[in-house]
Short mmCIF file of C-alpha atoms in Angstrom, two decimals:
data_model
loop_
_atom_site.label_atom_id
_atom_site.label_comp_id
_atom_site.label_asym_id
_atom_site.label_seq_id
_atom_site.Cartn_x
_atom_site.Cartn_y
_atom_site.Cartn_z
CA UNK O 10 -1.46 3.65 -2.82
CA UNK O 11 -1.82 -1.42 -9.57
CA UNK O 12 -4.65 -3.41 -9.09
CA UNK O 13 -6.60 -1.48 -6.32
CA UNK O 14 -10.25 -2.09 -5.59
CA UNK O 15 -10.25 0.93 -3.16
CA UNK O 16 -12.86 3.03 -1.45
CA UNK O 17 -12.03 5.96 0.70
CA UNK O 18 -12.57 5.39 4.54
CA UNK O 19 -14.14 8.02 6.97
CA UNK O 20 -11.34 10.71 6.30
CA UNK O 21 -12.20 10.22 2.33
CA UNK O 22 -10.32 13.40 1.18
CA UNK O 23 -6.99 13.27 3.23
CA UNK O 24 -3.87 13.46 1.61
CA UNK O 25 -2.79 10.40 3.42
CA UNK O 26 -6.11 8.59 2.66
CA UNK O 27 -7.12 5.20 3.82
CA UNK O 28 -8.48 2.98 1.25
CA UNK O 29 -9.92 -0.54 1.42
CA UNK O 30 -9.31 -3.31 -0.73
CA UNK O 31 -12.30 -5.80 -0.43
CA UNK O 32 -10.60 -8.55 -2.39
CA UNK O 33 -7.57 -8.70 0.26
CA UNK O 34 -9.61 -7.47 3.18
CA UNK O 35 -7.00 -4.81 3.23
CA UNK O 36 -6.70 -0.94 4.00
CA UNK O 37 -4.51 0.74 1.66
CA UNK O 38 -2.70 4.15 2.56
CA UNK O 39 -2.36 6.13 -0.39
CA UNK O 40 -0.20 9.15 0.11
CA UNK O 41 1.80 11.24 -2.55
CA UNK O 42 4.69 11.74 -0.66
CA UNK O 43 4.95 8.40 0.94
CA UNK O 44 4.25 6.70 -2.62
CA UNK O 45 7.07 9.03 -4.30
CA UNK O 46 9.59 7.96 -1.05
CA UNK O 47 8.93 4.41 -1.71
CA UNK O 48 9.50 4.66 -5.52
CA UNK O 49 12.77 6.46 -4.88
CA UNK O 50 13.91 4.14 -2.24
CA UNK O 51 13.40 1.05 -3.90
CA UNK O 52 14.25 2.21 -7.63
CA UNK O 53 17.96 0.86 -7.25
CA UNK O 54 16.96 -2.28 -5.79
CA UNK O 55 14.25 -2.88 -8.49
CA UNK O 56 16.82 -2.03 -11.13
CA UNK O 57 19.58 -4.52 -9.74
CA UNK O 58 16.70 -7.33 -9.73
CA UNK O 59 16.49 -6.68 -13.43
CA UNK O 60 12.79 -5.21 -13.33
CA UNK O 61 11.71 -1.61 -14.91
CA UNK O 62 11.18 0.72 -11.68
CA UNK O 63 8.01 2.14 -13.08
CA UNK O 64 6.46 -1.16 -13.14
CA UNK O 65 7.23 -1.98 -9.74
CA UNK O 66 4.99 -0.36 -6.86
CA UNK O 67 5.90 -0.27 -3.38
CA UNK O 68 2.60 0.33 -1.27
CA UNK O 69 1.79 0.58 2.39
CA UNK O 70 -1.15 -1.04 4.13
CA UNK O 71 -2.63 -0.02 7.41
CA UNK O 72 -1.90 -2.96 9.50
CA UNK O 73 0.23 -2.67 12.73
CA UNK O 74 1.76 -6.03 12.29
CA UNK O 75 5.62 -6.17 11.38
CA UNK O 76 5.23 -7.69 7.84
CA UNK O 77 5.69 -7.14 3.99
CA UNK O 78 4.49 -9.34 1.28
CA UNK O 79 3.92 -9.98 -2.57
CA UNK O 80 0.62 -11.30 -3.78
CA UNK O 81 0.85 -11.30 -7.69
CA UNK O 82 1.97 -8.74 -10.21
CA UNK O 83 4.89 -6.60 -9.47
CA UNK O 84 3.43 -4.88 -6.08
CA UNK O 85 5.17 -5.08 -3.21
CA UNK O 86 2.95 -4.49 0.22
CA UNK O 87 4.42 -3.07 3.38
CA UNK O 88 2.22 -2.85 6.66
CA UNK O 89 2.64 0.62 8.46
CA UNK O 90 3.67 -1.56 11.44
CA UNK O 91 6.80 -2.80 9.75
CA UNK O 92 7.64 1.20 8.88
CA UNK O 93 7.03 2.23 12.43
CA UNK O 94 9.13 -0.69 13.89
CA UNK O 95 12.24 0.25 11.48
CA UNK O 96 14.76 2.29 13.03
CA UNK O 97 16.29 3.94 9.55
CA UNK O 98 15.57 3.38 5.43
CA UNK O 99 18.19 0.76 5.25
CA UNK O 100 16.08 -1.54 7.24
CA UNK O 101 13.17 -0.91 4.84
CA UNK O 102 15.49 -1.58 1.88
CA UNK O 103 16.48 -4.75 3.18
CA UNK O 104 12.71 -5.92 3.66
CA UNK O 105 11.98 -4.93 -0.02
CA UNK O 106 14.95 -6.53 -1.47
CA UNK O 107 13.72 -9.67 0.00
CA UNK O 108 10.07 -9.17 -1.29
CA UNK O 109 11.40 -8.18 -4.64
CA UNK O 110 13.34 -11.72 -4.64
CA UNK O 111 9.93 -13.22 -4.46
CA UNK O 112 8.77 -11.33 -7.62
CA UNK O 113 12.08 -12.10 -9.53
CA UNK O 114 11.57 -15.90 -8.54
CA UNK O 115 7.79 -16.15 -9.29
CA UNK O 116 7.18 -17.34 -5.93
CA UNK O 117 3.48 -16.35 -6.09
CA UNK O 118 3.00 -18.31 -9.24
CA UNK O 119 4.95 -21.35 -8.09
CA UNK O 120 2.87 -21.55 -4.73
CA UNK O 121 0.56 -23.83 -6.72
CA UNK O 122 3.57 -26.09 -7.35
CA UNK O 123 3.99 -26.73 -3.63
CA UNK O 124 0.30 -27.39 -2.99
CA UNK O 125 0.07 -29.84 -6.11
CA UNK O 126 2.78 -31.96 -4.73
CA UNK O 127 1.26 -31.73 -1.03
CA UNK O 128 -2.03 -32.56 -2.48
CA UNK O 129 -0.57 -35.38 -4.22
CA UNK O 130 0.61 -36.77 -1.14
CA UNK O 131 -2.74 -36.25 0.65
CA UNK O 132 -4.77 -37.87 -2.28
CA UNK O 133 -2.49 -41.00 -2.17
CA UNK O 134 -2.72 -41.35 1.77
CA UNK O 135 -6.53 -41.11 1.09
CA UNK O 136 -6.50 -44.07 -1.19
CA UNK O 137 -4.30 -46.06 0.72
CA UNK O 138 -6.04 -45.12 3.78
CA UNK O 139 -9.55 -45.82 2.26
CA UNK O 140 -8.39 -49.28 0.97
CA UNK O 141 -6.92 -50.50 4.42
CA UNK O 142 -10.17 -49.64 6.06
CA UNK O 143 -12.23 -51.34 3.53
CA UNK O 144 -9.71 -54.54 4.11
CA UNK O 145 -10.99 -54.42 7.67
CA UNK O 146 -7.79 -52.39 9.08
CA UNK O 147 -9.62 -49.42 10.40
CA UNK O 148 -6.82 -48.53 12.59
CA UNK O 149 -4.17 -48.97 10.04
CA UNK O 150 -6.18 -47.01 7.71
CA UNK O 151 -6.45 -44.10 9.94
CA UNK O 152 -2.87 -44.00 10.74
CA UNK O 153 -2.03 -43.69 7.00
CA UNK O 154 -4.46 -41.14 6.58
CA UNK O 155 -2.91 -39.13 9.72
CA UNK O 156 0.47 -39.76 8.20
CA UNK O 157 -0.36 -38.59 5.09
CA UNK O 158 -1.66 -35.39 6.31
CA UNK O 159 1.54 -34.77 8.21
CA UNK O 160 3.86 -35.79 5.38
CA UNK O 161 1.72 -33.45 3.20
CA UNK O 162 2.25 -30.59 5.33
CA UNK O 163 5.68 -31.02 5.92
CA UNK O 164 6.16 -31.18 2.14
CA UNK O 165 4.43 -27.87 1.82
CA UNK O 166 6.26 -26.08 4.77
CA UNK O 167 9.75 -27.19 3.36
CA UNK O 168 8.92 -26.15 0.08
CA UNK O 169 7.82 -22.35 1.53
CA UNK O 170 11.13 -22.13 3.78
CA UNK O 171 12.87 -23.18 0.56
CA UNK O 172 11.36 -19.93 -1.42
CA UNK O 173 11.93 -17.75 1.72
CA UNK O 174 15.53 -18.62 1.82
CA UNK O 175 15.88 -18.11 -1.83
CA UNK O 176 14.24 -14.73 -1.41
CA UNK O 177 16.71 -13.98 1.17
CA UNK O 178 19.74 -14.64 -1.08
CA UNK O 179 17.99 -13.15 -3.59
CA UNK O 180 17.91 -9.75 -2.16
CA UNK O 181 21.37 -9.80 -0.64
CA UNK O 182 22.24 -9.78 -4.27
CA UNK O 183 20.28 -6.77 -5.17
CA UNK O 184 21.51 -4.74 -2.24
CA UNK O 185 25.05 -5.77 -3.37
CA UNK O 186 24.41 -4.79 -7.05
CA UNK O 187 22.83 -1.46 -5.97
CA UNK O 188 25.67 -0.68 -3.61
CA UNK O 189 23.42 -0.64 -0.40
CA UNK O 190 24.55 -1.96 2.84
CA UNK O 191 23.01 -5.11 4.33
CA UNK O 192 23.45 -4.22 7.88
CA UNK O 193 19.80 -2.93 7.98
CA UNK O 194 18.82 -6.43 6.60
CA UNK O 195 20.42 -7.98 9.39
CA UNK O 196 19.11 -5.65 11.83
CA UNK O 197 15.49 -6.20 11.27
CA UNK O 198 15.99 -9.84 11.32
CA UNK O 199 17.35 -9.47 14.68
CA UNK O 200 14.11 -7.43 15.60
CA UNK O 201 12.37 -10.45 14.15
CA UNK O 202 14.05 -12.74 16.24
CA UNK O 203 13.53 -11.02 19.36
CA UNK O 204 9.90 -10.93 18.55
CA UNK O 205 10.09 -14.72 18.46
CA UNK O 206 11.99 -14.95 21.73
CA UNK O 207 8.89 -12.98 23.14
CA UNK O 208 6.54 -15.68 21.53
CA UNK O 209 8.46 -18.38 23.34
CA UNK O 210 8.85 -19.65 19.59
CA UNK O 211 11.73 -22.56 20.02
CA UNK O 212 14.99 -21.61 18.29
CA UNK O 213 16.22 -25.03 17.61
CA UNK O 214 14.41 -26.15 14.57
CA UNK O 215 12.24 -24.29 12.11
CA UNK O 216 10.71 -27.65 10.85
CA UNK O 217 6.70 -26.93 10.99
CA UNK O 218 7.03 -23.13 10.18
CA UNK O 219 6.43 -21.67 6.73
CA UNK O 220 9.71 -19.41 7.49
CA UNK O 221 12.95 -20.53 8.27
CA UNK O 222 13.85 -18.93 12.06
CA UNK O 223 15.31 -15.51 11.91
CA UNK O 224 18.47 -17.02 13.49
CA UNK O 225 19.03 -19.44 10.85
CA UNK O 226 18.86 -16.37 8.42
CA UNK O 227 21.13 -14.28 10.09
CA UNK O 228 23.82 -16.59 10.20
CA UNK O 229 23.58 -17.44 6.56
CA UNK O 230 23.33 -13.71 5.44
CA UNK O 231 25.97 -12.43 7.55
CA UNK O 232 28.52 -14.60 5.71
CA UNK O 233 27.15 -12.85 2.66
CA UNK O 234 26.62 -9.15 3.64
CA UNK O 235 30.08 -8.90 5.54
CA UNK O 236 32.18 -9.48 2.94
CA UNK O 237 30.02 -7.43 0.49
CA UNK O 238 32.09 -3.76 -0.49
CA UNK O 239 28.80 -1.97 0.42
CA UNK O 240 28.91 -3.21 3.92
CA UNK O 241 30.24 -0.25 5.45
CA UNK O 242 28.57 2.06 3.37
CA UNK O 243 26.46 5.00 5.03
CA UNK O 244 22.96 5.48 4.27
CA UNK O 245 22.20 8.15 2.28
CA UNK O 246 21.18 11.44 4.75
CA UNK O 247 18.62 12.92 2.29
CA UNK O 248 16.87 9.59 1.81
CA UNK O 249 17.09 9.00 5.64
CA UNK O 250 15.57 12.32 6.39
CA UNK O 251 12.66 11.44 4.05
CA UNK O 252 12.30 8.45 5.87
CA UNK O 253 12.12 9.73 9.13
CA UNK O 254 9.19 12.21 7.98
CA UNK O 255 7.32 9.31 6.15
CA UNK O 256 7.55 7.31 9.45
CA UNK O 257 6.22 10.27 11.73
CA UNK O 258 3.61 11.15 9.41
CA UNK O 259 2.27 7.57 9.28
CA UNK O 260 2.50 7.33 13.01
CA UNK O 261 0.59 10.40 13.33
CA UNK O 262 -2.04 9.16 11.11
CA UNK O 263 -2.61 5.64 12.06
CA UNK O 264 -1.86 5.91 15.85
CA UNK O 265 -4.22 7.24 18.47
CA UNK O 266 -3.36 10.88 19.07
CA UNK O 267 -2.38 10.26 22.77
CA UNK O 268 -0.04 7.75 21.54
CA UNK O 269 1.25 9.94 18.96
CA UNK O 270 2.03 12.93 21.44
CA UNK O 271 4.06 10.41 23.77
CA UNK O 272 6.26 9.24 20.93
CA UNK O 273 6.64 13.20 19.73
CA UNK O 274 6.02 15.12 22.66
CA UNK O 275 5.94 19.12 22.41
CA UNK O 276 9.74 19.36 23.64
CA UNK O 277 10.59 17.45 20.44
CA UNK O 278 10.89 20.42 17.90
CA UNK O 279 12.09 18.42 15.01
CA UNK O 280 10.42 18.54 11.59
CA UNK O 281 9.06 14.73 12.21
CA UNK O 282 7.88 15.70 15.50
CA UNK O 283 5.84 18.80 13.87
CA UNK O 284 4.75 16.31 11.08
CA UNK O 285 3.20 13.72 13.54
CA UNK O 286 1.47 16.06 16.00
CA UNK O 287 0.10 18.06 13.06
CA UNK O 288 -1.73 14.74 12.33
CA UNK O 289 -2.29 13.93 15.89
CA UNK O 290 -4.09 17.28 16.64
CA UNK O 291 -6.14 17.07 13.30
CA UNK O 292 -7.48 13.53 14.15
CA UNK O 293 -8.27 15.15 17.50
CA UNK O 294 -10.22 17.95 15.96
CA UNK O 295 -8.11 20.68 17.05
CA UNK O 296 -7.28 22.45 14.04
CA UNK O 297 -5.64 25.57 15.39
CA UNK O 298 -3.07 23.30 17.08
CA UNK O 299 -2.83 21.35 13.78
CA UNK O 300 -2.20 24.36 11.69
CA UNK O 301 0.40 25.73 14.48
CA UNK O 302 2.22 22.55 14.02
CA UNK O 303 1.90 22.74 10.04
CA UNK O 304 2.96 26.53 10.12
CA UNK O 305 6.09 25.48 11.98
CA UNK O 306 7.00 23.31 9.00
CA UNK O 307 6.54 25.95 6.54
CA UNK O 308 8.52 28.54 8.55
CA UNK O 309 11.42 25.66 7.88
CA UNK O 310 10.59 24.99 4.61
CA UNK O 311 8.07 27.50 3.10
CA UNK O 312 7.83 25.71 -0.26
CA UNK O 313 7.66 22.08 0.73
CA UNK O 314 4.83 20.92 -1.59
CA UNK O 315 3.94 18.32 1.10
CA UNK O 316 3.85 20.64 4.08
CA UNK O 317 1.70 23.07 1.73
CA UNK O 318 -0.67 19.66 0.96
CA UNK O 319 -1.28 19.08 4.72
CA UNK O 320 -1.89 22.81 5.36
CA UNK O 321 -4.65 22.84 2.65
CA UNK O 322 -6.05 19.51 4.10
CA UNK O 323 -6.48 20.92 7.53
CA UNK O 324 -8.08 23.72 6.32
CA UNK O 325 -10.36 22.07 3.79
CA UNK O 326 -11.52 19.35 6.16
CA UNK O 327 -11.90 22.25 9.13
CA UNK O 328 -14.36 23.58 6.96
CA UNK O 329 -12.31 26.57 5.08
CA UNK O 330 -12.40 25.18 1.57
CA UNK O 331 -11.36 28.44 0.00
CA UNK O 332 -8.53 29.13 2.33
CA UNK O 333 -7.02 25.57 1.23
CA UNK O 334 -7.17 26.40 -2.36
CA UNK O 335 -3.88 28.53 -2.67
CA UNK O 336 -1.65 25.98 -0.55
CA UNK O 337 -2.98 23.21 -2.59
CA UNK O 338 -2.62 24.65 -5.85
CA UNK O 339 1.09 25.49 -5.03
CA UNK O 340 1.49 22.26 -4.15
CA UNK O 341 0.03 20.56 -7.50
CA UNK O 342 2.41 23.16 -9.44
CA UNK O 343 5.32 21.83 -7.55
CA UNK O 344 4.69 18.20 -7.79
CA UNK O 345 1.75 17.45 -10.61
CA UNK O 346 0.91 14.55 -8.37
CA UNK O 347 -2.45 13.42 -8.97
CA UNK O 348 -3.61 12.68 -5.33
CA UNK O 349 -3.00 16.33 -4.37
CA UNK O 350 -4.72 17.18 -7.41
CA UNK O 351 -7.50 15.46 -6.40
CA UNK O 352 -7.65 17.09 -2.93
CA UNK O 353 -7.59 20.57 -4.79
CA UNK O 354 -10.52 19.54 -6.89
CA UNK O 355 -12.46 18.87 -4.12
CA UNK O 356 -11.63 22.09 -2.18
CA UNK O 357 -12.58 24.03 -5.41
CA UNK O 358 -15.86 21.88 -5.34
CA UNK O 359 -16.46 22.37 -1.62
CA UNK O 360 -16.40 26.27 -2.26
CA UNK O 361 -19.74 25.84 -4.01
CA UNK O 362 -18.61 28.79 -6.03
CA UNK O 363 -19.99 28.15 -9.46
CA UNK O 364 -16.63 30.11 -10.76
CA UNK O 365 -14.63 27.21 -9.35
CA UNK O 366 -16.19 24.43 -11.08
CA UNK O 367 -14.17 24.69 -14.59
CA UNK O 368 -10.81 24.67 -12.66
CA UNK O 369 -12.11 21.51 -10.69
CA UNK O 370 -12.98 19.75 -13.65
CA UNK O 371 -9.73 20.52 -15.22
CA UNK O 372 -7.55 19.23 -12.20
CA UNK O 373 -9.57 16.47 -11.74
CA UNK O 374 -9.47 15.13 -15.36
CA UNK O 375 -5.73 15.42 -15.32
CA UNK O 376 -5.52 13.77 -12.10
CA UNK O 377 -7.48 10.92 -13.57
CA UNK O 378 -5.34 10.68 -16.58
CA UNK O 379 -2.42 10.13 -14.49
CA UNK O 380 -4.19 7.93 -11.98
CA UNK O 381 -7.45 6.29 -13.04
CA UNK O 382 -7.41 4.12 -10.03
CA UNK O 383 -8.69 6.88 -7.71
CA UNK O 384 -12.31 6.24 -6.66
CA UNK O 385 -12.39 9.46 -4.91
CA UNK O 386 -11.29 11.62 -7.80
CA UNK O 387 -14.11 10.01 -9.93
CA UNK O 388 -16.65 10.80 -7.37
CA UNK O 389 -15.47 14.46 -7.44
CA UNK O 390 -15.72 14.46 -11.14
CA UNK O 391 -18.92 13.07 -11.05
CA UNK O 392 -19.94 16.02 -8.86
CA UNK O 393 -18.59 18.41 -11.31
CA UNK O 394 -20.45 16.66 -14.43
CA UNK O 395 -23.72 16.51 -12.53
CA UNK O 396 -23.30 20.08 -11.56
CA UNK O 397 -23.26 21.38 -15.25
CA UNK O 398 -26.06 18.82 -16.03
CA UNK O 399 -24.24 16.20 -17.89
CA UNK O 400 -25.78 13.54 -16.40
CA UNK O 401 -24.82 10.60 -18.64
CA UNK O 402 -21.03 11.41 -17.94
CA UNK O 403 -21.97 11.75 -14.20
CA UNK O 404 -23.22 8.48 -14.32
CA UNK O 405 -20.04 7.08 -16.33
CA UNK O 406 -17.76 8.57 -13.43
CA UNK O 407 -20.00 6.61 -10.92
CA UNK O 408 -19.58 3.37 -12.72
CA UNK O 409 -15.93 3.85 -12.73
CA UNK O 410 -15.59 4.45 -8.90
CA UNK O 411 -18.25 1.48 -8.06
CA UNK O 412 -16.36 -0.57 -10.68
CA UNK O 413 -12.80 0.05 -8.77
CA UNK O 414 -14.84 -0.62 -5.37
CA UNK O 415 -15.81 -4.08 -6.52
CA UNK O 416 -19.79 -2.91 -6.68
CA UNK O 417 -20.66 -4.98 -9.83
CA UNK O 418 -24.28 -4.28 -9.43
CA UNK O 419 -23.90 -0.65 -8.82
CA UNK O 420 -21.12 -0.43 -11.53
CA UNK O 421 -23.82 -2.21 -13.86
CA UNK O 422 -26.80 0.11 -13.25
CA UNK O 423 -24.38 3.30 -13.52
CA UNK O 424 -22.98 2.02 -16.87
CA UNK O 425 -26.38 1.09 -18.21
CA UNK O 426 -27.69 4.50 -17.24
CA UNK O 427 -24.59 6.11 -18.96
CA UNK O 428 -25.03 4.46 -22.21
CA UNK O 429 -28.68 5.87 -22.40
CA UNK O 430 -27.24 9.39 -23.01
CA UNK O 431 -23.99 9.06 -24.77
CA UNK O 432 -23.68 8.67 -28.26
CA UNK O 433 -22.93 5.32 -29.54
CA UNK O 434 -19.15 4.70 -30.73
CA UNK O 435 -17.76 7.47 -28.73
CA UNK O 436 -14.81 6.60 -26.31
CA UNK O 437 -17.00 7.34 -23.27
CA UNK O 438 -19.76 5.18 -24.59
CA UNK O 439 -17.38 2.31 -25.27
CA UNK O 440 -15.86 2.82 -21.72
CA UNK O 441 -19.10 2.56 -20.54
CA UNK O 442 -19.82 -0.53 -22.34
CA UNK O 443 -16.95 -2.52 -21.24
CA UNK O 444 -17.45 -1.62 -17.49
CA UNK O 445 -21.13 -2.83 -18.19
CA UNK O 446 -19.87 -6.11 -19.87
CA UNK O 447 -17.16 -6.94 -16.98
CA UNK O 448 -19.60 -5.93 -14.23
CA UNK O 449 -22.45 -8.09 -15.94
CA UNK O 450 -20.24 -11.08 -15.89
CA UNK O 451 -19.13 -10.55 -12.15
CA UNK O 452 -22.77 -10.23 -11.06
CA UNK O 453 -23.70 -13.37 -13.11
CA UNK O 454 -20.85 -15.45 -11.76
CA UNK O 455 -21.89 -14.47 -8.12
CA UNK O 456 -25.33 -15.37 -8.61
CA UNK O 457 -24.21 -18.76 -9.82
CA UNK O 458 -22.13 -19.27 -6.83
CA UNK O 459 -25.18 -18.55 -4.37
#
């Protein structure tokens, strides 16, 4: 897992699902356990920043680079590569605190201010340069143009560095207020500094960069963090244990199985290692080995909802949907998580047993009520409607799905088809009408651009 234009990738029904966001050309990893962990980990920081935790989401993107960013709204996007590179939960908290500083500072909105100033310098240099050229001073005119572009870029880069420094200090303030140590923040900046060394980035001057050099940031923040009362406060052991699980899970899902098995060899009998290997074996199409790892997890924690979810996923995607239903039912009962409920709905439908379709509709409708922005849930609900002969609502579910995926033409066709069979004035009819109106406007806009 918010504004998500999502579509499921090859492993569409996976509990750890890979989704694409066409607008940002990014792939979002949606997973019930990961999203719950990110929410709990960041909640004290969000509150310290004066924001409401339920309105802020920290989501993971499938990208091996060490990065995190904000891009509008109250959403923090963290790359899977950053989680894999982090040594502990405190380091991730430091990064999230920094990104919250960008949100509180309105830096995405103010980005236009920096661009405006830089553009003003560029336009002025164009006017002066053109005047010089017209007066016969071609060489002088070209010099003015070149200096103007350089000055504009320098102005914008300085603006960007100022925003980054502001977010650093804001993040330090949130960590302090939340009673979270800044050690992880400094440790992570040191990781970035080592990366800069490997890339042979000069360490004497940050001019010409969008971010201050990591060494500069470390020197400033060290003075702030080391005198803070929370500096020597230990990490929450339960939160750290959850982080180790999440990290192993992500590594198992996004990495090549051979790499996962090197990082988490059979000799490692810890819960995170079993977790990572379960995904590695499942990706390699060895369901028996994957289930053996899951059973080891359940032997240690028989009613852990996320271990039950994984068992259901492996069974479902190994062609045993009926066997997947009991563990998934229990996982839904324990968590009420819409992503897990969607997986249960898929398993019920995949049995092709008519007796299971009523339950599938119930769990899918409940899942969508709590998370409307899950295209795969809409797809499954459409299958249920079509199975019972309710073609207008099947078309409406399809319209919802295509609308989230950014497929405006298909969303429009499906919404129009839904309205043909729905009673005017009903909630479903009005929803189909809304999708049709928005999709039609988007289609017309694309047509004008072409």
